[in-house]
XYZ file of C-alpha atoms in Angstrom:
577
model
C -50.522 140.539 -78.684
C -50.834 143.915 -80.241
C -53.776 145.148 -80.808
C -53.917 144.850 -84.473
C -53.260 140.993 -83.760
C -56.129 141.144 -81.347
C -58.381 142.925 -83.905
C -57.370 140.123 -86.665
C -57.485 137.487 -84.166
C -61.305 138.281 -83.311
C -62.245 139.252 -86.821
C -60.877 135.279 -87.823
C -62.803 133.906 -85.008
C -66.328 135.898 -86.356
C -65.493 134.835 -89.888
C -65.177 131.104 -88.728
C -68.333 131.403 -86.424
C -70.526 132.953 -89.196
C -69.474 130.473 -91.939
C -72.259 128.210 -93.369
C -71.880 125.020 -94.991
C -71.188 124.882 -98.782
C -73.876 122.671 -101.003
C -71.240 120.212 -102.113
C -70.252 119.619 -98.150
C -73.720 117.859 -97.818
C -72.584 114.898 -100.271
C -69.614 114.231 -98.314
C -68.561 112.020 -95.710
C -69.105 115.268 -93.548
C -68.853 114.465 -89.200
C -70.905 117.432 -88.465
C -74.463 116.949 -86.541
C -76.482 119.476 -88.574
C -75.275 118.176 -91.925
C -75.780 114.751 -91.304
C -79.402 115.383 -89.656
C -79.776 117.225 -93.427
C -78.574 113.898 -94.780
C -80.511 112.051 -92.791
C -83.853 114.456 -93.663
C -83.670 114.457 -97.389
C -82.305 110.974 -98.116
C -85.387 109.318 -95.936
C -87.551 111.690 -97.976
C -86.389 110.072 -101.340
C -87.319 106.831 -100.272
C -90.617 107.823 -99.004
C -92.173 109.244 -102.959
C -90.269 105.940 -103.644
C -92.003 103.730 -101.725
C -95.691 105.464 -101.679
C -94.698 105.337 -105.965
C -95.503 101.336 -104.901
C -98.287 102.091 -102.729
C -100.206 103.325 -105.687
C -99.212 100.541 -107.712
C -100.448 98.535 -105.060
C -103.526 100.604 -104.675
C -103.909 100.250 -108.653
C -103.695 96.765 -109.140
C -106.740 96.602 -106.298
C -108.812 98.770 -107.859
C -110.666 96.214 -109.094
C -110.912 92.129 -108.147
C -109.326 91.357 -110.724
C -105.290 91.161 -111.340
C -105.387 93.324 -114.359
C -102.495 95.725 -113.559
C -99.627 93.936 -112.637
C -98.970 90.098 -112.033
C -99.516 88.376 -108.430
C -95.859 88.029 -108.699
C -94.449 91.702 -108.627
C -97.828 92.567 -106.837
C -96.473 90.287 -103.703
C -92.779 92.323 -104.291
C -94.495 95.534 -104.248
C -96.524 95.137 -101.282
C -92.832 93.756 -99.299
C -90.604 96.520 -100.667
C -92.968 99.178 -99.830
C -93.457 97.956 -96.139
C -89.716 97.605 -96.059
C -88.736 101.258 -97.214
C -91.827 102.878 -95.550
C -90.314 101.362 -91.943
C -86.843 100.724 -92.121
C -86.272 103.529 -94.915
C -88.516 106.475 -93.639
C -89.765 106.686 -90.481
C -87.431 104.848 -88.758
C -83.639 106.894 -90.086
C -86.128 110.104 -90.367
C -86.153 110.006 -86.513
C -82.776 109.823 -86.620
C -82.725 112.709 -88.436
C -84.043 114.864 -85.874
C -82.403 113.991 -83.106
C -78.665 114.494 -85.119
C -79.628 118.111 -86.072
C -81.251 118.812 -82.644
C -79.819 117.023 -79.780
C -76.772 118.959 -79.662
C -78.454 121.905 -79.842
C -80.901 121.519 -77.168
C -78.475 120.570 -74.592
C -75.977 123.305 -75.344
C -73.111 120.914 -76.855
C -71.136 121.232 -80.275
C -71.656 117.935 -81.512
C -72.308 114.224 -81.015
C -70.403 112.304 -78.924
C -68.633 110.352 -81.618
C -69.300 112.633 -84.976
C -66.961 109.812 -86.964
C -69.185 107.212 -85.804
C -72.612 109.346 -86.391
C -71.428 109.774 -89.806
C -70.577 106.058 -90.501
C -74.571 105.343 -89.489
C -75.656 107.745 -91.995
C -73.665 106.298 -94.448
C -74.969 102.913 -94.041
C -78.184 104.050 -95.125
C -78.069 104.561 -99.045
C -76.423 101.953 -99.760
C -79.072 99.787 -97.688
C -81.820 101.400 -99.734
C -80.320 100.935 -103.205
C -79.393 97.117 -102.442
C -82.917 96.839 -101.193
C -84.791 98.454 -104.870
C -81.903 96.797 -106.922
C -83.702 93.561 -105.544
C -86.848 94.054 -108.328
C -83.706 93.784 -111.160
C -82.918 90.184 -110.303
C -85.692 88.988 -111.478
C -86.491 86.886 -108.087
C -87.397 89.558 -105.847
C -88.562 89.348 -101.817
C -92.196 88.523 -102.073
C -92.850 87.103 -98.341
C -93.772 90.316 -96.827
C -92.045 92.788 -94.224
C -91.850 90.154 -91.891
C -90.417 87.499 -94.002
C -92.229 84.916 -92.273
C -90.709 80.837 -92.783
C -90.695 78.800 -94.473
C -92.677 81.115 -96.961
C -89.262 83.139 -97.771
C -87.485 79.734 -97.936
C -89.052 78.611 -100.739
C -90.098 81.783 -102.991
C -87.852 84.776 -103.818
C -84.787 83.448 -102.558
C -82.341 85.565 -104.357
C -84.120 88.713 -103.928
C -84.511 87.579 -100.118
C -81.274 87.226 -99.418
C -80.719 90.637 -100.469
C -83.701 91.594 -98.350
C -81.684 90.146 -95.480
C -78.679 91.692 -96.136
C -80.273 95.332 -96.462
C -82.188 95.189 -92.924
C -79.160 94.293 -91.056
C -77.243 96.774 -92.628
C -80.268 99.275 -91.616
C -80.360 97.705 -88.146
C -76.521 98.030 -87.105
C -77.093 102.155 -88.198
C -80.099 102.007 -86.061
C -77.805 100.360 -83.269
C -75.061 103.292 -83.662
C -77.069 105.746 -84.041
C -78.467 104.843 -80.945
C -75.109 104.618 -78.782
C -74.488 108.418 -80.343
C -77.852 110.077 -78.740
C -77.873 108.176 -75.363
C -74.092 108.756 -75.081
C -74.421 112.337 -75.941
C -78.067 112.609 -73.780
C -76.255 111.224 -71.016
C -72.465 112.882 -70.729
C -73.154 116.100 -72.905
C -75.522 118.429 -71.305
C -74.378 121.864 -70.685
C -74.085 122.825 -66.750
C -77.138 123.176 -65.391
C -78.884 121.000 -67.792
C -80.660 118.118 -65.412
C -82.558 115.777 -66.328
C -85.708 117.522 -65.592
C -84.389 120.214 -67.591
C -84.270 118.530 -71.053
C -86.496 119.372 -73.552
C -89.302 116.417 -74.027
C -87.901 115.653 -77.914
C -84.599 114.838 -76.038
C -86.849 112.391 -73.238
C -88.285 110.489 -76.012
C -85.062 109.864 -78.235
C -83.543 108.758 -74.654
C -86.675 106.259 -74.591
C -86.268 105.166 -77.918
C -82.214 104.897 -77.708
C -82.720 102.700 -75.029
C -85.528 100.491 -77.210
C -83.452 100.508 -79.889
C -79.935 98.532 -78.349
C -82.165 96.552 -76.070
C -84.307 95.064 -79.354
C -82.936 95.414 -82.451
C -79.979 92.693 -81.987
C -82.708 90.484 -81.578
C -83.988 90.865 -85.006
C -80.332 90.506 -85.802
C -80.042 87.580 -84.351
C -83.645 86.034 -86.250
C -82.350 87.446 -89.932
C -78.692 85.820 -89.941
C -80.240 82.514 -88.870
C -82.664 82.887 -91.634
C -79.991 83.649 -93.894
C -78.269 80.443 -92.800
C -81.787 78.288 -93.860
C -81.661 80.198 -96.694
C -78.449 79.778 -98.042
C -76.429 76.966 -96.249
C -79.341 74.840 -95.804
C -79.722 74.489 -92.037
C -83.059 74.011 -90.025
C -83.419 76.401 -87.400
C -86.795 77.845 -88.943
C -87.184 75.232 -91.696
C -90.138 72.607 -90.623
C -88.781 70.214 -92.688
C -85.718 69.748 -91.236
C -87.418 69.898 -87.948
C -87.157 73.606 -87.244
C -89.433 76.001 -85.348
C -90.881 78.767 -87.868
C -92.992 80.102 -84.616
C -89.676 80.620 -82.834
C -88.761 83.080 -85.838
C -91.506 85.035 -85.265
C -90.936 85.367 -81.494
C -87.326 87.103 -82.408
C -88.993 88.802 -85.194
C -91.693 90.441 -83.461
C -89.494 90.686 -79.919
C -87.981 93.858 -82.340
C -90.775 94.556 -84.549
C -93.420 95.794 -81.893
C -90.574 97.737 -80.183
C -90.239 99.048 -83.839
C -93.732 100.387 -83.580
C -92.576 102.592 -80.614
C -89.215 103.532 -82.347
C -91.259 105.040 -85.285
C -93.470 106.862 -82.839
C -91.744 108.197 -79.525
C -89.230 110.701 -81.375
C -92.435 112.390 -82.972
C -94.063 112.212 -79.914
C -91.296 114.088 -78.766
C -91.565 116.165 -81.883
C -95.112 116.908 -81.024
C -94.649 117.761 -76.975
C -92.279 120.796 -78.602
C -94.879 121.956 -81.319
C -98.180 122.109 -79.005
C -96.551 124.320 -76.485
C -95.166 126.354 -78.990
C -97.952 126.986 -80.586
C -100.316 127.254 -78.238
C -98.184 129.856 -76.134
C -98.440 127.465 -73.086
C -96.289 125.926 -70.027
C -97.247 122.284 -71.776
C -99.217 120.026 -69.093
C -97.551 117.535 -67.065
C -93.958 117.851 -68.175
C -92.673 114.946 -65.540
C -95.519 112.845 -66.969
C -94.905 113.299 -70.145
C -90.979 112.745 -69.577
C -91.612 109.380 -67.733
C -94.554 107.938 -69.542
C -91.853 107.605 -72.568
C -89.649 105.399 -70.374
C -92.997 103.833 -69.352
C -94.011 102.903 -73.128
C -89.816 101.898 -73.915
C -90.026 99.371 -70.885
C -94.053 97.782 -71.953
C -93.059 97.784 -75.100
C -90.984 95.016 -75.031
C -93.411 92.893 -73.146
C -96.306 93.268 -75.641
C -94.542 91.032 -79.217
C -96.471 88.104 -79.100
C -99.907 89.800 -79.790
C -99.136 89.557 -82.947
C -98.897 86.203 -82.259
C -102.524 85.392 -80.806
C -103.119 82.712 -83.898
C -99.811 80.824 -83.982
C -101.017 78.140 -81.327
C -99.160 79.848 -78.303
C -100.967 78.674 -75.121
C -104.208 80.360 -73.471
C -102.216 81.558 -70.445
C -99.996 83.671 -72.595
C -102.244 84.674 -74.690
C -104.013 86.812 -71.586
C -100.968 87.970 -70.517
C -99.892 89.930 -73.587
C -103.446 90.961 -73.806
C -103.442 92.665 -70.679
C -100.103 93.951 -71.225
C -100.735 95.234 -74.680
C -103.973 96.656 -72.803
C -101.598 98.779 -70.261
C -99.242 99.987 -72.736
C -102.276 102.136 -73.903
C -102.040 104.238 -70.523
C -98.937 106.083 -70.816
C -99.767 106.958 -74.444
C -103.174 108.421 -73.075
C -101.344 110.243 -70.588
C -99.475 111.950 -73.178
C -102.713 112.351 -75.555
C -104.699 114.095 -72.101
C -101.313 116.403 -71.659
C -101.133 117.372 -75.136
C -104.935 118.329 -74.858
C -105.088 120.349 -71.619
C -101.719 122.257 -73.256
C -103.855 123.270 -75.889
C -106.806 124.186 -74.006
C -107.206 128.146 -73.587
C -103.820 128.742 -75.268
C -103.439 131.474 -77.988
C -103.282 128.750 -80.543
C -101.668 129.692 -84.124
C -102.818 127.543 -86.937
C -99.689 127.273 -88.451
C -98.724 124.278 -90.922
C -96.634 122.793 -87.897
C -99.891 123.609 -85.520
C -101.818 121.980 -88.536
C -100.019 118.733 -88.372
C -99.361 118.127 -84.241
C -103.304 118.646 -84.442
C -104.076 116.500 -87.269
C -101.750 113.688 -85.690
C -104.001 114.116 -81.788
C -106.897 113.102 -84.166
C -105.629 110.566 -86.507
C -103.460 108.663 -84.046
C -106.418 108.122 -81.170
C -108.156 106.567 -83.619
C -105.323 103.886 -84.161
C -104.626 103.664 -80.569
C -108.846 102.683 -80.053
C -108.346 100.319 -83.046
C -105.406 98.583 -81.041
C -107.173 98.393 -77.906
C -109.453 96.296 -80.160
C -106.979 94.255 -81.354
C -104.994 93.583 -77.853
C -108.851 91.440 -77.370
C -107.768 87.558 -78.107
C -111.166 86.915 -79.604
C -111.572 90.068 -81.685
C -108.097 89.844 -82.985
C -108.841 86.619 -83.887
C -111.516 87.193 -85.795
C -110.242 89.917 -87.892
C -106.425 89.147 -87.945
C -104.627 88.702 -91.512
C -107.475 91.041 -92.806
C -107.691 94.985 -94.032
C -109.118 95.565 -90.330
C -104.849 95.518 -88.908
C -103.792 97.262 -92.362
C -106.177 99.979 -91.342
C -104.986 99.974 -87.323
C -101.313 99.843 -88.646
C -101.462 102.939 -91.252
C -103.547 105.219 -88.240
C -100.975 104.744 -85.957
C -97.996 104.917 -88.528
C -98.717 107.030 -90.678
C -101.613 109.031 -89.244
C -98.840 108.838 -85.979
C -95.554 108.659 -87.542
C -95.644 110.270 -90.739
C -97.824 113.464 -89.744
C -95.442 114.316 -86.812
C -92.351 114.059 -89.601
C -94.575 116.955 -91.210
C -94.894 118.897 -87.848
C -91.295 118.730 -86.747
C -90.247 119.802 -91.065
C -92.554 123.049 -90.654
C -91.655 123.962 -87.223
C -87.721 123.495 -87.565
C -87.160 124.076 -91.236
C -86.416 127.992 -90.029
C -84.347 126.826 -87.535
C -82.349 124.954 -90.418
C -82.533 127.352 -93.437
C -83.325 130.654 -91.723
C -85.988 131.016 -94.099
C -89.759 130.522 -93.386
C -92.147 128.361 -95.404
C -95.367 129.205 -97.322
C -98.127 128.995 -95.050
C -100.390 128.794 -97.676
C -99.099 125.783 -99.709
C -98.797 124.173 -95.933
C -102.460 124.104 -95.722
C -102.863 122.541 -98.770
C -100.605 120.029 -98.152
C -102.439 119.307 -94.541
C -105.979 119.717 -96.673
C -105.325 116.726 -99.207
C -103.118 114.968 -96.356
C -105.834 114.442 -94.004
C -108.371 113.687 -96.616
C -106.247 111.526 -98.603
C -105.313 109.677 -95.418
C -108.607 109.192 -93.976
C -110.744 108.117 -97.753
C -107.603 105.605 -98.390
C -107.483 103.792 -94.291
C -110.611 103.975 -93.070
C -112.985 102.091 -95.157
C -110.368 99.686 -94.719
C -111.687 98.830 -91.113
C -115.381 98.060 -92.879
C -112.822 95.656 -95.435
C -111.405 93.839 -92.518
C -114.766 93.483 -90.753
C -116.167 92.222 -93.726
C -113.702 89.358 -93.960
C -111.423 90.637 -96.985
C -107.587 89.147 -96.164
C -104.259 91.378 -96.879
C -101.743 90.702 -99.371
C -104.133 89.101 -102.191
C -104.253 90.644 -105.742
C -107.499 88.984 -106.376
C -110.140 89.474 -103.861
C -114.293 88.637 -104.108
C -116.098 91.206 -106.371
C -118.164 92.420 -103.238
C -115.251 94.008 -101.926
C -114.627 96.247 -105.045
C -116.607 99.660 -104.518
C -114.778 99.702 -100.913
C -111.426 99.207 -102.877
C -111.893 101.548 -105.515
C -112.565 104.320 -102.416
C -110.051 103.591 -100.894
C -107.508 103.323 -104.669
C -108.819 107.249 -105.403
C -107.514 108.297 -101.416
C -104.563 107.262 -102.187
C -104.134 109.323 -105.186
C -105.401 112.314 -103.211
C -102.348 111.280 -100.768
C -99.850 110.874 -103.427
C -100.401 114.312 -104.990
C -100.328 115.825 -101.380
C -96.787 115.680 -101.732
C -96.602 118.267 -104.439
C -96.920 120.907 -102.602
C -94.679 119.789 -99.697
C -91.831 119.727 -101.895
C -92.647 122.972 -104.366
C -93.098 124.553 -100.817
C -89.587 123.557 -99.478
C -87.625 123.457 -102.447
C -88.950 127.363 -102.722
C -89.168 128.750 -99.481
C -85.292 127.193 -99.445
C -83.878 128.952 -102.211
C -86.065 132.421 -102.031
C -88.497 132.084 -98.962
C -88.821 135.148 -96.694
C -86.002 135.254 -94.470
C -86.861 134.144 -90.675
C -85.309 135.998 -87.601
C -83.132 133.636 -85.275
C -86.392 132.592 -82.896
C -89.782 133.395 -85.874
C -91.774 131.097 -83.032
C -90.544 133.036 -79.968
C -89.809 129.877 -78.650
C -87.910 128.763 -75.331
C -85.999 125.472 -76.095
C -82.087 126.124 -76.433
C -81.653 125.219 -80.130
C -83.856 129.058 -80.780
C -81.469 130.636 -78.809
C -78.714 130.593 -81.740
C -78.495 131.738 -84.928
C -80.704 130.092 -87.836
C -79.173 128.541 -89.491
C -76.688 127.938 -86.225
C -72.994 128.331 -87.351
C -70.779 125.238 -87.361
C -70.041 125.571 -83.530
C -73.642 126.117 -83.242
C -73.225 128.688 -80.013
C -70.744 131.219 -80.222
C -70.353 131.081 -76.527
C -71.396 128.531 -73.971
C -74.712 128.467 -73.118
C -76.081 129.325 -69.677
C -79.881 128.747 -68.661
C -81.858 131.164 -67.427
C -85.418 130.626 -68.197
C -87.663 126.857 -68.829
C -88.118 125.313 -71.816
C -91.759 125.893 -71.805
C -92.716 128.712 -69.098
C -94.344 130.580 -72.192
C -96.876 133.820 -70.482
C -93.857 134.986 -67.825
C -92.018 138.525 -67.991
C -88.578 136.465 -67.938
C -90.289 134.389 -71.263
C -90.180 137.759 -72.852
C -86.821 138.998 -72.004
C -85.272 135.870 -73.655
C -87.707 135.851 -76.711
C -86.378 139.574 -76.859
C -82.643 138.490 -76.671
C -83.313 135.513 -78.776
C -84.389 137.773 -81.510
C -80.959 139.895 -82.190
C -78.670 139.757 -84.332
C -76.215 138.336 -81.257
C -78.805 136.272 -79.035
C -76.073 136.069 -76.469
C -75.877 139.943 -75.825
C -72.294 139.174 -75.343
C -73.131 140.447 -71.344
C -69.730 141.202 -69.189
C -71.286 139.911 -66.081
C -71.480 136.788 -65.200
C -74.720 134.712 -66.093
C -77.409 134.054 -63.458
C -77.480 130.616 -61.985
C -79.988 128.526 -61.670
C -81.267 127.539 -57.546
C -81.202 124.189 -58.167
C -79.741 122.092 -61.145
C -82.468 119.515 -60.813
C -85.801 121.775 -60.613
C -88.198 121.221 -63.166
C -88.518 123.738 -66.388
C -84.835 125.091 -66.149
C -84.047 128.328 -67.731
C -82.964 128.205 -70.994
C -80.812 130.835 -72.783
C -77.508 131.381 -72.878
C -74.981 134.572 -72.248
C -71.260 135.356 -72.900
């Protein structure tokens, strides 16, 4: 080459590196990570304001005892829709959000292991949710709850349950490939030098729930197109009349749905073991722990379904042995409670919105784990199951878990995605009205339960009704927290103050490019030279330094430094030309 073809050669390669997406190339059947984690983010926001839009309907038409709002009828579809989007619609693809835009990008790779394929499991997704709300125009929509129990959806909603059916499986098989993509990518895509013990933790806990995810959700599968076969062709394999087994049904169901529990909560536990550190400008506490009580809670977690079950008539024997089991399961989440802890104790803590969050979910979330070790008691759970007492256990740990680590991980990354930071001060607000909406709406509803009031009536005894009318102005306060979530990120988006490439001086990989990262996400390949959380060390600085250029690879001429040993714990993490 001449030089002039060198110097256009290397000004073509810049100009392709620095290129950003276009706004239209988000609506399109587009194979690349980041967009499709953006895909992933806003769509599973939608149906969030769409289903807590029927959690205040709900909430309304409970106000009082009477059904004075809406009828029993569309009271029973509300209640099952909003279940339905809230799991399979929000939490659930919204973890799959974060691991597309940042899986790649902590282990130092381009993309996902099969982009086409990561694509098609996005894609899968709106179309699940609109057949799912297109349900209430049939005028025969699913009214037999989330878990569809027979022979209850057999005989009531059948049209709008098929459809039901239809939608989850949909949902399922892009859980299913969504979950080949990470493990395949987690497993055969690492950068050199990138062990194991060198991943970040978010990257542990979407490995956990990967594995959780092929290992249970054909199971459900399995339950839903032999329901549809009742349903629609007649046969008996749940019907009693015909001589089927409704209690086998809800083995299969719940064989996925606890699991499902753990795949709404292990990526944002992940989500949370990168925020604390952070944050708190700490080495975070017991990284192998951590790392290995995920695998711990994957593998117990499919042992635990049938507590759930403790009412169905199952026999005494195992009845104590999911008891115990769904007793154990609570170590390994304490483990990672305890780490979380001692990582924040004596750190320089910021009280950021993403600080805000991790800290608000330590709180909310014990308090649903105590309520479950409760419930994992045969005779307790007994005495309180089908009541308000589970509704309140469920919504700590799911949305006091799930939902307020999706907050966390949207503050701390949205820099990372937009290159623009957000407005701490509407943050607060929205963690203000959060945590007091959350808290006036749930937790009277533990009193509720003990008190004897049963979920999913309309009408309910008029002694009941101050607690309900508590707990209907919460969720207001939880509905208008939202406002200033989205003023704050449709804002900060389009005119926030501009963030460097690293505003948390953090040490994971995905800091170490450009934010937002270019298409190829590193202009060069990656080398590590310092942990993922050794925060307080003179090498912590140098790369925090580099990490805040303009070119965080320095573009060095000598060769990078190598790590001793690719398998030590807390590898270094930064990369050079």
């Amino acid at each position: 080459m001449t030089q002039a073809q060198m110097e256009q050669t290397n000004h073509t390669a810049d100009a392709s590196h620095n290129r950003q997406r276009k706004w239209w190339e988000y609506f399109t059947f587009n194979t690349d990570h980041k967009v499709i984690g953006i895909q992933y983010l806003v769509t599973t926001f939608i149906f969030y304001c769409i289903g807590g839009v029927m959690a205040d309907l709900v909430r309304t038409e409970l106000r009082t005892p009477a059904s004075d709002f809406v009828t029993p009828e569309i009271y029973n579809s509300l209640f099952t829709l909003h279940a339905t989007i809230m799991i399979f619609l929000w939490i659930v693809p919204a973890g799959a959000g974060f691991a597309n835009y940042l899986i790649p990008l902590m282990i130092g790779a381009e993309d996902m292991a099969f982009p086409k394929l990561n694509a098609l499991a996005f894609w899968m997704v709106p179309p699940s949710g609109i057949l799912l709300i297109s349900s209430l125009l049939v005028g025969d929509a699913p009214d037999a709850g989330w878990t569809s129990y027979p022979p209850l959806s057999l005989v009531t909603g059948q049209v709008g349950e098929a459809i039901w059916i239809g939608s989850i499986l949909l949902l399922g098989t892009s859980s299913i490939l969504g979950a080949i993509n990470f493990l395949v990518t987690l497993l055969k895509m690492r950068a050199p030098g990138i062990g194991f013990h060198q991943l970040p933790l978010f990257c542990w806990a979407m490995l956990a729930t990967s594995a959780l995810v092929l290992i249970s959700t054909p199971v459900l599968a399995g339950a839903l197109i032999l329901l549809s076969f009742d349903l629609i062709a007649g046969t008996a394999f749940f019907n009693p009349t015909g001589g089927g087994n409704p209690v086998v049904y809800q083995h299969m169901f719940w064989f996925y749905s606890h699991p499902a529990v753990y795949i709404m909560i292990l990526p944002f536990f992940g989500v949370i073991s990168e925020v604390i550190p952070t944050h708190s400008r700490k080495p975070i506490f017991g990284y192998k722990a951590i790392a290995y009580s995920s695998l711990a809670i994957s593998f117990l977690g499919l042992i635990v379904w049938a507590h759930h079950m403790f009412t169905s008539g199952i026999p005494g024997w195992l009845r104590m042995f999911f008891m115990i089991t769904t007793m154990v399961i609570a170590v390994p989440t304490g483990i990672k409670i305890f780490s979380w802890l001692a990582t924040m104790w004596g750190g320089k803590i910021r009280l950021n919105s993403a600080m805000l969050f991790a800290m608000g979910f330590l709180g909310i979330f014990v308090i649903g784990g105590i309520s479950g070790v409760m419930l994992a008691a045969v005779p307790f759970d007994i005495h309180v199951h089908d009541t308000y007492f589970v509704v309140a256990h469920l919504h700590y740990v799911l949305f006091g878990g799930s939902v307020l680590g999706i907050f966390a991980g949207y503050y701390h990354w949205f820099p990372k995605i937009t290159g623009r930071l957000v407005n701490e001060t509407l943050g607060r607000i929205h963690f203000a009205l959060t945590i007091v909406g959350m808290n006036m709406t749930f937790l009277p509803m533990h009193q509720l339960g003990l008190m004897g009031m049963n979920r999913r009536i309309a009408m309910y005894d008029p002694k009941f009704a101050a607690i309900n009318e508590f707990c209907t102005y919460g969720s207001y306060i939880l509905a208008v927290s939202t406002l200033p979530f989205i003023i704050n990120v449709l804002w900060s988006w389009r005119a926030g103050k501009k963030a460097n490439n690293n505003p948390w001086d953090s040490l994971t990989l995905e800091w170490m490019t450009t934010s937002p990262p270019a298409i190829e996400n590193f202009e060069s390949h990656p080398f590590l030279l310092i942990g993922p959380y050794e925060y307080g060390t003179e090498r912590a600085k140098q790369v925090v330094g580099l990490s805040h250029t303009d070119d965080p690879f320095g573009n060095a001429k000598s060769p990078a430094p190598k790590t001793s040993d690719p398998d030590e714990s807390y590898p270094a993490i930064a990369a050079e030309a």
